[in-house]
Short mmCIF file of C-alpha atoms in Angstrom, two decimals:
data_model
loop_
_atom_site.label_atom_id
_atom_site.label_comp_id
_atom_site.label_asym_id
_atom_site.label_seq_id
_atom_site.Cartn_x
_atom_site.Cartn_y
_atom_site.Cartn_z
CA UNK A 1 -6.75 16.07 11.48
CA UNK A 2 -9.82 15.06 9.41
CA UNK A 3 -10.67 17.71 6.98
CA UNK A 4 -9.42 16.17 3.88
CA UNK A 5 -11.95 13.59 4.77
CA UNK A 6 -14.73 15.23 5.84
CA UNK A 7 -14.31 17.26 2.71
CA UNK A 8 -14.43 14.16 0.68
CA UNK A 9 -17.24 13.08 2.27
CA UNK A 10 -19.14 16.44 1.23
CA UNK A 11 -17.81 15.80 -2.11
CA UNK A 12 -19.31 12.79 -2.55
CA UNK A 13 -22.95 13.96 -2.04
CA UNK A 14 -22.77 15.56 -5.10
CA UNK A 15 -23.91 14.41 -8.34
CA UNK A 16 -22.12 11.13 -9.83
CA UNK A 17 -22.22 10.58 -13.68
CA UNK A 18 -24.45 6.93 -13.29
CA UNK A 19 -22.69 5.53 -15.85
CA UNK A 20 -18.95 6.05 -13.95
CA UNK A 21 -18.49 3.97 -10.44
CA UNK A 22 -22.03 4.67 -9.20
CA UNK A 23 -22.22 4.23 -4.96
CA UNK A 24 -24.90 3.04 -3.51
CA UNK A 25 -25.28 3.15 0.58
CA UNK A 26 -24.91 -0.40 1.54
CA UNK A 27 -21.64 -2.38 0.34
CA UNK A 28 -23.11 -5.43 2.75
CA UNK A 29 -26.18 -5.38 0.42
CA UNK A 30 -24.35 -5.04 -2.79
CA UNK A 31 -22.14 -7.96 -1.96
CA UNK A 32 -25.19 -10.33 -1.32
CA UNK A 33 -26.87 -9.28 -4.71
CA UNK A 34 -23.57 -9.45 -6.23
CA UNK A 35 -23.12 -12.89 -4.73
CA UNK A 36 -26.46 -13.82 -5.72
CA UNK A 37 -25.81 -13.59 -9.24
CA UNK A 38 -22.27 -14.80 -9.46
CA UNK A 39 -23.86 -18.09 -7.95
CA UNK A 40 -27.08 -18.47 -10.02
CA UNK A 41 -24.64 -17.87 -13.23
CA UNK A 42 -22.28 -20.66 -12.09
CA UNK A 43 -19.34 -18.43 -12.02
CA UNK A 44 -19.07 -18.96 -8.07
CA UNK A 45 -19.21 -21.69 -5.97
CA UNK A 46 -20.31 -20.67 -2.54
CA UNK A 47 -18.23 -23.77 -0.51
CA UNK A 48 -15.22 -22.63 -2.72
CA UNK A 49 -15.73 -18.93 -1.11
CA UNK A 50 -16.39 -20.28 2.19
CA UNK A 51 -12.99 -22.13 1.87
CA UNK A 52 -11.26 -18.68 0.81
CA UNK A 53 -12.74 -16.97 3.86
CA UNK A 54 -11.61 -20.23 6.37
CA UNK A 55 -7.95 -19.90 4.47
CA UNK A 56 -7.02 -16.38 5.03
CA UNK A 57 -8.66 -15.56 8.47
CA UNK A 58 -7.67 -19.67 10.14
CA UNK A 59 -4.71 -20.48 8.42
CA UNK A 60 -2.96 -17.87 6.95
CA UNK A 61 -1.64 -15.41 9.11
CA UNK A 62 1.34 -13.71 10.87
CA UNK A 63 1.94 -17.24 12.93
CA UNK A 64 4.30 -18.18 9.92
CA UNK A 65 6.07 -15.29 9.55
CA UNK A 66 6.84 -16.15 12.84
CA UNK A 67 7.92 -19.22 13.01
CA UNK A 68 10.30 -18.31 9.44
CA UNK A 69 11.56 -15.53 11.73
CA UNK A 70 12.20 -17.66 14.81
CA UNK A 71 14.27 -20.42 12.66
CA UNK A 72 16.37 -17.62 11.43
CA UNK A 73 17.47 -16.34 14.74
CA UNK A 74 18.22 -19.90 15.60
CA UNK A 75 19.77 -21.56 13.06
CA UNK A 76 22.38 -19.26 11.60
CA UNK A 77 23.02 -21.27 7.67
CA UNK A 78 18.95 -20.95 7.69
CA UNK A 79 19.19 -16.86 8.12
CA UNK A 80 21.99 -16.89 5.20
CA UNK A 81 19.32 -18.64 2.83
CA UNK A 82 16.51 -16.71 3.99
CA UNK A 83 18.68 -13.56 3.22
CA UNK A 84 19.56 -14.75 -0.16
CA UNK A 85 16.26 -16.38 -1.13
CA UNK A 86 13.48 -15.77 0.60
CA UNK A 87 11.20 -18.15 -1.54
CA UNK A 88 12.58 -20.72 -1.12
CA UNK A 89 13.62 -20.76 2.69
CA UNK A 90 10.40 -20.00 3.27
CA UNK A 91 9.08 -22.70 1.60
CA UNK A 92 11.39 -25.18 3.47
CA UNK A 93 8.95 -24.49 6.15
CA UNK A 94 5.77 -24.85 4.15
CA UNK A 95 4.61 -21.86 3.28
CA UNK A 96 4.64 -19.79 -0.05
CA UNK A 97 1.82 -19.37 -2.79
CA UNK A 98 -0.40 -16.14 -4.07
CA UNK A 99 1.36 -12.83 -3.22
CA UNK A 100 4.66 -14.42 -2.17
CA UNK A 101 5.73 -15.70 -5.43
CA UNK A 102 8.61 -13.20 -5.23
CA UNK A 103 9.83 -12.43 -1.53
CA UNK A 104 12.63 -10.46 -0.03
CA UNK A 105 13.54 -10.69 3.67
CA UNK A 106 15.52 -7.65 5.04
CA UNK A 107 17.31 -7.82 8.35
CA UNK A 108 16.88 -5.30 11.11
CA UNK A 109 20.49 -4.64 12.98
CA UNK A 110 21.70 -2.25 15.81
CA UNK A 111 22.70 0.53 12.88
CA UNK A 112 19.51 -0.54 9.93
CA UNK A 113 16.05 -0.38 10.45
CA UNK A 114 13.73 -1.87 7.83
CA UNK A 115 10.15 -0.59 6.91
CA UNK A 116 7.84 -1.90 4.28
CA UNK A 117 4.45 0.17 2.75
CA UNK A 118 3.04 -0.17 -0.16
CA UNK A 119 1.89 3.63 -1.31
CA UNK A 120 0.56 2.95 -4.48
CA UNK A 121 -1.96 -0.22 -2.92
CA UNK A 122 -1.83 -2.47 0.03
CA UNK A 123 1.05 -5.17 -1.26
CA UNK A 124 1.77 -7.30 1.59
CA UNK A 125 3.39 -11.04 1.72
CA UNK A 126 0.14 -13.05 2.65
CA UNK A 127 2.20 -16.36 3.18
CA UNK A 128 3.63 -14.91 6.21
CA UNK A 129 1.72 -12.16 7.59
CA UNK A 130 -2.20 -12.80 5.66
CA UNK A 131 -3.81 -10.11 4.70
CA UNK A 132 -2.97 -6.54 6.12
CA UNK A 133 -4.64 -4.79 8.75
CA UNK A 134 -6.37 -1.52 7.89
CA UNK A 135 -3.75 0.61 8.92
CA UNK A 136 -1.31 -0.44 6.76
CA UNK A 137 -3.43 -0.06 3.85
CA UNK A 138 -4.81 3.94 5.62
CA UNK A 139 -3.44 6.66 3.58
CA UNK A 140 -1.99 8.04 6.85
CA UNK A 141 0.46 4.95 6.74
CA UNK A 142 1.14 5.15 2.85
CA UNK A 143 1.42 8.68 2.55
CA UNK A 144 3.91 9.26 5.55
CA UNK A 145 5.81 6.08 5.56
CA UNK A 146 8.06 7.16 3.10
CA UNK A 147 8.73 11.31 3.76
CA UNK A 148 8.64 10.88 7.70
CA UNK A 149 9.06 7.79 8.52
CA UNK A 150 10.92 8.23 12.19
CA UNK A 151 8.08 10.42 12.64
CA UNK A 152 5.40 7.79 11.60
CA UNK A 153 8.21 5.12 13.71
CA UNK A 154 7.41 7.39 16.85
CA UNK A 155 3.50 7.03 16.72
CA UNK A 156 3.96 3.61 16.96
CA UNK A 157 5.99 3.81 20.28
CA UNK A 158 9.57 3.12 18.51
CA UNK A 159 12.25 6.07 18.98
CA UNK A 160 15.25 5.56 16.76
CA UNK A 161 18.54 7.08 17.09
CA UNK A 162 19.92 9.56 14.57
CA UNK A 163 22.55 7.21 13.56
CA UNK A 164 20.25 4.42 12.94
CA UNK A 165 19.88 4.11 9.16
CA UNK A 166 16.38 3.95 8.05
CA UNK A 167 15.56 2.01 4.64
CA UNK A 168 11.78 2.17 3.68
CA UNK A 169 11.09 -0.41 1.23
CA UNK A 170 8.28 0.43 -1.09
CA UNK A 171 6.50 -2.70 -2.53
CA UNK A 172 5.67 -0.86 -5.95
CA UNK A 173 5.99 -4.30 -8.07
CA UNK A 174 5.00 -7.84 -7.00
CA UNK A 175 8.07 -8.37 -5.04
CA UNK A 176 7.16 -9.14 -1.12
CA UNK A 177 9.11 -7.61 1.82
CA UNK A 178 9.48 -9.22 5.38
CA UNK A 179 11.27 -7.66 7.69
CA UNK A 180 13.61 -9.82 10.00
CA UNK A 181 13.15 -7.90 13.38
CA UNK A 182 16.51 -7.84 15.97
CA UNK A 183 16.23 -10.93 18.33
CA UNK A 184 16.03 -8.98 21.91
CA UNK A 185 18.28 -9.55 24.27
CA UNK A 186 17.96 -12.11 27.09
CA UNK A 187 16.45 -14.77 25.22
CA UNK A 188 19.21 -17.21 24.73
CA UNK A 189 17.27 -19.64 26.58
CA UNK A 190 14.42 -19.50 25.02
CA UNK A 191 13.39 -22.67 22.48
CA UNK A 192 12.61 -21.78 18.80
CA UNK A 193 8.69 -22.18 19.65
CA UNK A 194 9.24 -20.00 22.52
CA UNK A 195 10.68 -17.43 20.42
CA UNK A 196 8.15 -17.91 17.56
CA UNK A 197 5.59 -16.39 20.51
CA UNK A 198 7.52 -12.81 20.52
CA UNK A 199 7.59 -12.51 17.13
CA UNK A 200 4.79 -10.12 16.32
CA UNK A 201 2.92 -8.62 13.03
CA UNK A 202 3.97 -5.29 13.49
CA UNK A 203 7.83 -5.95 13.90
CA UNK A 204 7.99 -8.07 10.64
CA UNK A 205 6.41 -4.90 9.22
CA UNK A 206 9.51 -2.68 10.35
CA UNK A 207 6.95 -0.31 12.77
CA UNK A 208 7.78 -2.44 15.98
CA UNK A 209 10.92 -4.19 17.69
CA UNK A 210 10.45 -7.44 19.14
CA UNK A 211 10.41 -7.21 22.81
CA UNK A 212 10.33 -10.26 25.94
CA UNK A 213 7.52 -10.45 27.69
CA UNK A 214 9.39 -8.81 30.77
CA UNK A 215 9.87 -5.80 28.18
CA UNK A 216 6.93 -5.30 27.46
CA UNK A 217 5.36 -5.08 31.05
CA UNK A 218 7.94 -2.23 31.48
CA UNK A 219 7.03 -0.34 27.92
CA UNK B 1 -2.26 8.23 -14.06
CA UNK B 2 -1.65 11.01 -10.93
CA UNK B 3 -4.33 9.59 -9.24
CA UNK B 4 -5.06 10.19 -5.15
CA UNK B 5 -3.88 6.17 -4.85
CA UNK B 6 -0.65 7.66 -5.15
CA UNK B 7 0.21 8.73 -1.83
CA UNK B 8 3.49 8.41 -0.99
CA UNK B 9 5.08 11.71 0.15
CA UNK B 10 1.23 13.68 0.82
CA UNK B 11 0.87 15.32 4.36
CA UNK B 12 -2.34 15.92 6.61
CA UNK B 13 -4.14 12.15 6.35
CA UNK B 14 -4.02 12.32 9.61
CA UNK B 15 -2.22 9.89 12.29
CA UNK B 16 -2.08 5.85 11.76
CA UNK B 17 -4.09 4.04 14.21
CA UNK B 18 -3.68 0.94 14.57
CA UNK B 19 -6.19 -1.32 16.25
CA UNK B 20 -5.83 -3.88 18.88
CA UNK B 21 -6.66 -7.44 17.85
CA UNK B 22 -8.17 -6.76 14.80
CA UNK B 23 -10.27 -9.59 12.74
CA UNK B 24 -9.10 -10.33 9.67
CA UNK B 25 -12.62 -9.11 8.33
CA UNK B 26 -14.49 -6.26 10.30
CA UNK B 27 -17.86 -7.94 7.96
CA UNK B 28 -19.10 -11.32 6.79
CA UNK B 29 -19.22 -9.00 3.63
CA UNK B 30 -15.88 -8.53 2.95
CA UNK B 31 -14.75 -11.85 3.43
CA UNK B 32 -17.03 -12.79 0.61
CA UNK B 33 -15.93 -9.95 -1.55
CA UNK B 34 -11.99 -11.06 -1.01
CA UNK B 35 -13.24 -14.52 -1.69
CA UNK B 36 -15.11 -13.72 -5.00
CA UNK B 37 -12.28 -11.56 -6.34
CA UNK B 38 -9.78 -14.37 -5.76
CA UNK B 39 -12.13 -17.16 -7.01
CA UNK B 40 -14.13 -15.85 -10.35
CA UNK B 41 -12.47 -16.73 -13.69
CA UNK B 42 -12.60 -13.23 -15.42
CA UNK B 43 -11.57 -11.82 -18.63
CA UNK B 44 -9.33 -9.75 -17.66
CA UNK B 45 -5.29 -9.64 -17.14
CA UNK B 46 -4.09 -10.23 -13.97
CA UNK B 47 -4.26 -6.66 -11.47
CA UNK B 48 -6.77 -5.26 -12.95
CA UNK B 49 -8.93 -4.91 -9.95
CA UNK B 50 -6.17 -2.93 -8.61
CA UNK B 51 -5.71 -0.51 -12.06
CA UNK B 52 -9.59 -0.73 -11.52
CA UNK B 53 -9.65 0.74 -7.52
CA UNK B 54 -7.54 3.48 -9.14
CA UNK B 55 -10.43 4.82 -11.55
CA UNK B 56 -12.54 4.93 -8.82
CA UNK B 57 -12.91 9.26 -8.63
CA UNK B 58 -10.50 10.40 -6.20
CA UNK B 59 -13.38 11.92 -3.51
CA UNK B 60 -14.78 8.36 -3.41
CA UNK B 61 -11.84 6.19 -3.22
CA UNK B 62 -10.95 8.79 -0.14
CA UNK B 63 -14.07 8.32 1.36
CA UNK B 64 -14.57 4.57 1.10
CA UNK B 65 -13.26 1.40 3.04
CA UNK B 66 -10.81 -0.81 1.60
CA UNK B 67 -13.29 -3.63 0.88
CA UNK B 68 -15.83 -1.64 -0.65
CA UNK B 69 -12.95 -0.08 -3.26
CA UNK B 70 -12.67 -4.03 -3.65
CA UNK B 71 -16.28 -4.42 -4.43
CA UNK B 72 -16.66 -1.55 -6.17
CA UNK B 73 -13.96 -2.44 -8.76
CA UNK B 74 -15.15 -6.06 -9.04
CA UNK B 75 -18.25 -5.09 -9.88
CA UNK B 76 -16.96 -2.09 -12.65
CA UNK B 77 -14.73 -5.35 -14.22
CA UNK B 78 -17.79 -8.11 -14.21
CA UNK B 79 -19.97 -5.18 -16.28
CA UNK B 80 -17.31 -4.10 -18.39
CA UNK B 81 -16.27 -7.26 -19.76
CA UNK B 82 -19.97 -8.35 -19.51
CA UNK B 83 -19.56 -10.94 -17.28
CA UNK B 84 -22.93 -9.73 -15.35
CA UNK B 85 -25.50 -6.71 -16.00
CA UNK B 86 -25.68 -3.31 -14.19
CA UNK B 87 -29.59 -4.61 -13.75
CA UNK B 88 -28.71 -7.58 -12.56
CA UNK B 89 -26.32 -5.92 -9.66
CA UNK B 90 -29.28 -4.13 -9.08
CA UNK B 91 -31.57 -6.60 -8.39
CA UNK B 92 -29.76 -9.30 -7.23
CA UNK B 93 -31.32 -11.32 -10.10
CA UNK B 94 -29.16 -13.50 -12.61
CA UNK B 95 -30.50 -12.81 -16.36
CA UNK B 96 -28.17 -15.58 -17.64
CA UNK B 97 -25.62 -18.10 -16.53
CA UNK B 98 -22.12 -19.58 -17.21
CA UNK B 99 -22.02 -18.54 -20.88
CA UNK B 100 -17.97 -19.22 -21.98
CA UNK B 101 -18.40 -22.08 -20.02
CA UNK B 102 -15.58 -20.31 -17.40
CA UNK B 103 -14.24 -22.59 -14.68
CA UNK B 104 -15.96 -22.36 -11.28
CA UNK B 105 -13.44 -22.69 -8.65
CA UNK B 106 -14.21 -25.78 -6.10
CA UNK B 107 -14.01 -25.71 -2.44
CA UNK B 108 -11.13 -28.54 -2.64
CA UNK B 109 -9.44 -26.67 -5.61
CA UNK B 110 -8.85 -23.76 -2.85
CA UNK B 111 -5.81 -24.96 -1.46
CA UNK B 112 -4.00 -25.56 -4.27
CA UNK B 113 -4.64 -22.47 -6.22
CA UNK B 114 -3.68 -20.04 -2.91
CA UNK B 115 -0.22 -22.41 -2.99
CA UNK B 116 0.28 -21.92 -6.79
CA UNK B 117 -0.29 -18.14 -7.08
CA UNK B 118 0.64 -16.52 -9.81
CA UNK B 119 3.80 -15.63 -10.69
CA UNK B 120 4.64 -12.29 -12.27
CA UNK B 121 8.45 -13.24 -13.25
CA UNK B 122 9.08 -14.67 -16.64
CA UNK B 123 11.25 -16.83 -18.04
CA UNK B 124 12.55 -14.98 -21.27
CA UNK B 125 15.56 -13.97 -22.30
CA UNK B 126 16.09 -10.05 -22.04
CA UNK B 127 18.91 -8.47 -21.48
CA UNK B 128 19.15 -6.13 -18.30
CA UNK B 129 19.60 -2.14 -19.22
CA UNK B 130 21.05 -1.62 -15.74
CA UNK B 131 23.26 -3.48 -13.59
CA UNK B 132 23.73 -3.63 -10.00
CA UNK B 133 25.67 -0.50 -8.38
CA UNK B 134 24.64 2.14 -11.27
CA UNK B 135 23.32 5.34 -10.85
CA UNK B 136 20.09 6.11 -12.46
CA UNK B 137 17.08 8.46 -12.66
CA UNK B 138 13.55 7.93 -12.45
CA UNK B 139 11.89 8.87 -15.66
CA UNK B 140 9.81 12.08 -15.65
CA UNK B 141 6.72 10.45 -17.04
CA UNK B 142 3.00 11.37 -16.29
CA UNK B 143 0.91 8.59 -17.93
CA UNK B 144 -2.75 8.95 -18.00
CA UNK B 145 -3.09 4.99 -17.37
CA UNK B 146 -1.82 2.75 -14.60
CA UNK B 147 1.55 2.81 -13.73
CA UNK B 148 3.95 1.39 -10.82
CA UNK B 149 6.35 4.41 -10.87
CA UNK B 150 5.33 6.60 -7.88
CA UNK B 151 5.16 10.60 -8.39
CA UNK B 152 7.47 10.95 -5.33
CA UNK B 153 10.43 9.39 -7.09
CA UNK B 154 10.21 10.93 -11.14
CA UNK B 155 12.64 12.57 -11.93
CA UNK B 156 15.07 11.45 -8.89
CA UNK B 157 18.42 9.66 -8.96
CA UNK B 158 18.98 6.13 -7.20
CA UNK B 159 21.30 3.77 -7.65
CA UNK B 160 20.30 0.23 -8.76
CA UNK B 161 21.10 -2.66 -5.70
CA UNK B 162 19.05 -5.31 -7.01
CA UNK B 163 18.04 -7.06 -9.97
CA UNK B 164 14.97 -8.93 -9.21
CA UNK B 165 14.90 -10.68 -13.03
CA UNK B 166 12.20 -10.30 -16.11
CA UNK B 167 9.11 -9.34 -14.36
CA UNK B 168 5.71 -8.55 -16.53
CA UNK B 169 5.77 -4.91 -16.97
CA UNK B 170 2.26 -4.08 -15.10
CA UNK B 171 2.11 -0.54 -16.83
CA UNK B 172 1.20 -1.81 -19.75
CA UNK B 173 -0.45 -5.61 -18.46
CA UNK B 174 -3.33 -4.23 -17.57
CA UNK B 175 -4.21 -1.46 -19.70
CA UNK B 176 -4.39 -4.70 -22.34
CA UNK B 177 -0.94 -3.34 -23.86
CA UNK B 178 1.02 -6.87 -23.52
CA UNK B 179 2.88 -8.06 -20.78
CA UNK B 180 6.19 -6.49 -22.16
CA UNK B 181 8.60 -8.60 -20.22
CA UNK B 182 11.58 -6.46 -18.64
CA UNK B 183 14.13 -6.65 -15.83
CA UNK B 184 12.89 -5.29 -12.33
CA UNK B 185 15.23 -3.64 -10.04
CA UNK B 186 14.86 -2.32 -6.36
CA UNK B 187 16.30 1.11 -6.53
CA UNK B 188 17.67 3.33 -3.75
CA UNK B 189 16.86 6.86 -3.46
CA UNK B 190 18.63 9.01 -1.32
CA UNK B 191 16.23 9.95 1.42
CA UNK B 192 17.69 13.57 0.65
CA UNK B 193 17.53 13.60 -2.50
CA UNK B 194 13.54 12.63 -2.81
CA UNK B 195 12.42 15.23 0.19
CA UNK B 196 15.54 17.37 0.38
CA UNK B 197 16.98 18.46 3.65
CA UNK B 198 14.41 17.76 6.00
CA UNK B 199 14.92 14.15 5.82
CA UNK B 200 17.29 12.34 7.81
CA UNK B 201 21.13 12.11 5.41
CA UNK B 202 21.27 8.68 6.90
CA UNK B 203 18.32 7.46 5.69
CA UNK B 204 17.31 5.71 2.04
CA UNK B 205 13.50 4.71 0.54
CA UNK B 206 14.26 1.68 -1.70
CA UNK B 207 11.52 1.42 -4.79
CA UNK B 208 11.27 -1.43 -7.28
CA UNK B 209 11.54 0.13 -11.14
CA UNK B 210 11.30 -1.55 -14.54
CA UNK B 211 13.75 -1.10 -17.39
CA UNK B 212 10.63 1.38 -18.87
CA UNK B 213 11.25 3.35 -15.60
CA UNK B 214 14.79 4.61 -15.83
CA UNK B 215 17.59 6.19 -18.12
CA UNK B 216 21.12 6.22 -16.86
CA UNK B 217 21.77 9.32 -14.57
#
């Protein structure tokens, strides 16, 4: 299922105006000479990029979505403020900031499932999930996501019913989208922390449910 | 523009696939690309690396990664607004230095500026053209320049479920066109009615549309 790309590729050997988006081989080379001079101008400051680098691949991850997700499915008046503002319940646990300035958290029931894509870019709410993987930002996933998207559901392992009411949310403006996954079943004993540790990436996406661990030794 | 960033809707890219455990960065190099696009102090409004990634010709942005569509359009935005030299991208050699006397972000500013962000809503009064529960269509625009209103859905009716408030209207933002402040709505659109009958009846894609996007159906 390559051709498109393999034709682009052949494409691309052809001749470029030099004056429009010129691309050289080596983008690891091009970022060191672009580095280079961003620093010797004084319009970067090396420790403040090394501190960018530490934020988003230490600190900022899918961990808070999480734990915002695990609260909900615990404490029920926390879910109804997450539902209506997302912002600011997730700020009650300490996290908000660039690319969740606006946020919306849709809930996943027995008859909804929520998915969020971003067609026109890679939108994604870095407060509680950090920055996307690649394949949410592949044109497979933002070209399919919205005309098949039980199809797209299916790749990923998840098989909805045909009364199951799918709502694709596409992030076209600079309004976030979470998705609040179904808490399984069988885990009313389980702590808040406990259940913070099923919560994965993928379901706050919308491609994945969140499954126990005895699930998913059986999936 | 009806660029190739618009995908929504386009068949044969081929299946997703995912990978397992996947770094945040595949290369030290696009770590520092994210970093310097987040950190430098440029001239220009607020997404334009994004309008920017969406000039890049359509064989190219196909063919290249997501980081280097990052470093390709910070690099078009530092020449164009003449921030650095082509020569000096080149060469790796600065020809000058810190002319507008711009503001170098710190290491122990980082923090705070990830938790401030930047917020796109505005606090102006504008009156909403739509209302929650009404039926509207997409526009059937085809602007040359950068716009948030997908091909998929022009033309289309939805009905409006949520009024998000006065966002800046990024269609015209960052062409340099003024931030036009205007209501925001997530709209519904039939899956049906956006693919026809080979989508499920039960099931709905929900886009968020300015005021400059719709006209009452």
């Amino acid at each position: 299922m390559t051709p498109p790309l393999a034709a682009a590729q052949q494409d691309s050997e052809h001749d470029h105006d030099p004056d429009h988006q010129a691309v050289p081989s080596d983008p690891a080379l091009r970022t060191k000479a672009l580095e280079s001079v961003l620093v010797a101008r004084g319009l970067v400051d090396r420790a403040a990029l090394d501190a960018l680098v530490d934020a988003y691949e230490h600190q900022i991850g899918p961990r808070n979505g999480a734990r915002v997700i695990a609260r909900a499915w615990v404490d029920g008046a926390y879910k109804q403020r997450l539902l209506k503002n997302a912002k600011a319940a997730i700020a009650e646990l300490g996290y908000g900031g660039a690319e969740g300035e606006q946020m919306v958290v849709v809930e996943n029931t027995a008859q909804v499932h929520n998915l969020v894509v971003c067609t026109l870019c890679s939108c994604y709410p870095w407060p509680v999930l950090g920055l996307p993987p690649v394949w949410y930002k592949s044109a497979a996933y933002r070209s399919r996501s919205v005309i098949d998207p039980r199809g797209l559901l299916r790749e990923f392992g998840l098989e909805l019913a045909a009364d199951v009411e799918v709502r694709v949310w596409d992030s076209t403006a600079e309004v976030r989208y979470l998705v609040l996954p179904e808490r399984p079943a069988g885990t009313e004993q389980l702590g808040e922390a406990q259940l913070a540790a099923l919560v994965t990436r993928d379901a706050m996406v919308g491609v994945s449910r969140v499954v126990t661990p005895h699930e998913g030794a059986q999936a | 523009m009806n660029g190739v960033h618009d995908m929504g809707g386009m068949q044969d890219m081929g299946p997703v696939r995912p990978e397992k455990n996947e770094p945040v960065f595949h290369a030290a190099w696009e770590g520092r690309v994210f970093a310097m696009y987040i950190a430098i102090d440029g001239d220009w409004p607020g997404g334009s690396g994004r309008y920017q990634r969406e000039l890049i010709p359509p064989a190219d942005y196909l063919r290249m990664s997501y980081y280097e569509r990052w470093l390709t359009s910070l690099s078009e935005l530092l020449v164009k607004s003449g921030m650095v030299t082509r020569t000096e991208l080149e060469t790796g050699v600065a020809q000058g230095g810190n002319s507008k006397g711009r503001h170098m972000l710190r290491a122990e500013e980082v923090a705070p500026r990830i938790a401030a962000g930047g917020a796109a809503t505005r606090d102006v009064p504008v009156v909403a053209k739509f209302h929650e529960g009404q039926r509207v269509r997409a526009r059937n625009i085809n602007p040359v320049g950068h716009t948030r209103l997908p091909r998929y859905a022009r033309g289309k009716q939805g009905t409006i479920v949520r009024d998000h408030g006065v966002h800046v209207f990024n269609d015209s933002f960052v062409q340099g066109l003024g931030q036009k402040p205007q209501h925001l709505y997530s709209v519904r659109f039939a899956a049906r009615e956006l693919w026809g009958p080979q989508a499920a009846a039960t099931d709905s894609v929900y886009v968020d549309l300015w005021d400059d996007h719709l006209e009452a159906a």
